[in-house]
């Protein structure tokens, strides 16, 4: 998982286990989702930096 200024970038093993775009937008506060195979870009806006930091802490990533 990485991020830029507005997007959370994630590579998944099984894209069929990823929630629908509607759930990301309606329930998880994303602005949108871009999918390309097993890669996802979830658009959150400027607060993605804080969100990514919290996710990395929870997953014990650096």
PDB file of C-alpha atoms in Angstrom:
ATOM      1  CA  UNK A   1       0.000   0.000   0.000  1.00  0.00           C
ATOM      2  CA  UNK A   2       1.221   3.442  -0.950  1.00  0.00           C
ATOM      3  CA  UNK A   3      -0.334   6.848  -1.343  1.00  0.00           C
ATOM      4  CA  UNK A   4       0.082  10.090  -3.202  1.00  0.00           C
ATOM      5  CA  UNK A   5      -1.448  13.444  -2.237  1.00  0.00           C
ATOM      6  CA  UNK A   6      -5.041  12.297  -2.821  1.00  0.00           C
ATOM      7  CA  UNK A   7      -5.106   8.549  -3.490  1.00  0.00           C
ATOM      8  CA  UNK A   8      -4.528   5.341  -1.597  1.00  0.00           C
ATOM      9  CA  UNK A   9      -2.883   2.765  -3.878  1.00  0.00           C
ATOM     10  CA  UNK A  10      -3.381  -0.900  -3.070  1.00  0.00           C
ATOM     11  CA  UNK A  11      -2.350  -4.138  -4.768  1.00  0.00           C
ATOM     12  CA  UNK A  12      -4.566  -7.112  -3.839  1.00  0.00           C
ATOM     13  CA  UNK A  13      -4.179 -10.847  -4.354  1.00  0.00           C
ATOM     14  CA  UNK A  14      -7.859 -11.451  -5.132  1.00  0.00           C
ATOM     15  CA  UNK A  15      -9.782  -8.499  -6.530  1.00  0.00           C
ATOM     16  CA  UNK A  16     -13.084 -10.361  -6.153  1.00  0.00           C
ATOM     17  CA  UNK A  17     -12.828  -9.902  -2.373  1.00  0.00           C
ATOM     18  CA  UNK A  18     -12.705  -6.101  -2.634  1.00  0.00           C
ATOM     19  CA  UNK A  19     -15.911  -4.239  -1.805  1.00  0.00           C
ATOM     20  CA  UNK A  20     -17.913  -2.518  -4.522  1.00  0.00           C
ATOM     21  CA  UNK A  21     -17.143   1.032  -5.612  1.00  0.00           C
ATOM     22  CA  UNK A  22     -20.512   2.068  -4.163  1.00  0.00           C
ATOM     23  CA  UNK A  23     -19.526   0.808  -0.703  1.00  0.00           C
ATOM     24  CA  UNK A  24     -16.206   2.657  -0.870  1.00  0.00           C
ATOM     25  CA  UNK A  25     -18.012   5.870  -1.743  1.00  0.00           C
ATOM     26  CA  UNK A  26     -21.173   5.570   0.349  1.00  0.00           C
ATOM     27  CA  UNK A  27     -19.838   3.896   3.488  1.00  0.00           C
ATOM     28  CA  UNK A  28     -16.075   4.468   3.541  1.00  0.00           C
ATOM     29  CA  UNK A  29     -15.996   8.153   2.517  1.00  0.00           C
ATOM     30  CA  UNK A  30     -13.996   7.645  -0.689  1.00  0.00           C
ATOM     31  CA  UNK A  31     -14.528  10.119  -3.517  1.00  0.00           C
ATOM     32  CA  UNK A  32     -14.102   7.350  -6.090  1.00  0.00           C
ATOM     33  CA  UNK A  33     -12.278   4.154  -7.029  1.00  0.00           C
ATOM     34  CA  UNK A  34     -10.119   3.337 -10.025  1.00  0.00           C
ATOM     35  CA  UNK A  35      -9.559  -0.363 -10.717  1.00  0.00           C
ATOM     36  CA  UNK A  36      -7.020  -1.979 -12.993  1.00  0.00           C
ATOM     37  CA  UNK A  37      -6.777  -5.722 -12.484  1.00  0.00           C
ATOM     38  CA  UNK A  38      -5.409  -6.321  -9.005  1.00  0.00           C
ATOM     39  CA  UNK A  39      -4.513  -2.662  -8.492  1.00  0.00           C
ATOM     40  CA  UNK A  40      -6.832  -0.165  -6.840  1.00  0.00           C
ATOM     41  CA  UNK A  41      -6.603   3.560  -6.424  1.00  0.00           C
ATOM     42  CA  UNK A  42      -9.062   4.802  -3.842  1.00  0.00           C
ATOM     43  CA  UNK A  43      -9.532   8.541  -4.052  1.00  0.00           C
ATOM     44  CA  UNK A  44      -9.882  10.205  -0.645  1.00  0.00           C
ATOM     45  CA  UNK A  45      -8.516  13.698  -1.093  1.00  0.00           C
ATOM     46  CA  UNK A  46      -5.898  15.469   0.994  1.00  0.00           C
ATOM     47  CA  UNK A  47      -6.660  13.545   4.206  1.00  0.00           C
ATOM     48  CA  UNK A  48      -5.391  10.326   2.566  1.00  0.00           C
ATOM     49  CA  UNK A  49      -1.980  10.966   4.132  1.00  0.00           C
ATOM     50  CA  UNK A  50      -3.441  10.661   7.643  1.00  0.00           C
ATOM     51  CA  UNK A  51      -5.598   7.710   6.639  1.00  0.00           C
ATOM     52  CA  UNK A  52      -2.629   5.870   5.092  1.00  0.00           C
ATOM     53  CA  UNK A  53      -0.586   6.481   8.247  1.00  0.00           C
ATOM     54  CA  UNK A  54      -3.318   4.963  10.432  1.00  0.00           C
ATOM     55  CA  UNK A  55      -3.681   1.939   8.131  1.00  0.00           C
ATOM     56  CA  UNK A  56       0.084   1.359   8.074  1.00  0.00           C
ATOM     57  CA  UNK A  57       0.168   1.555  11.889  1.00  0.00           C
ATOM     58  CA  UNK A  58      -2.673  -0.972  12.182  1.00  0.00           C
ATOM     59  CA  UNK A  59      -1.023  -3.355   9.725  1.00  0.00           C
ATOM     60  CA  UNK A  60       2.419  -2.808  11.284  1.00  0.00           C
ATOM     61  CA  UNK A  61       3.827  -1.556   7.966  1.00  0.00           C
ATOM     62  CA  UNK A  62       6.584   0.988   7.453  1.00  0.00           C
TER      63      UNK A  62
END
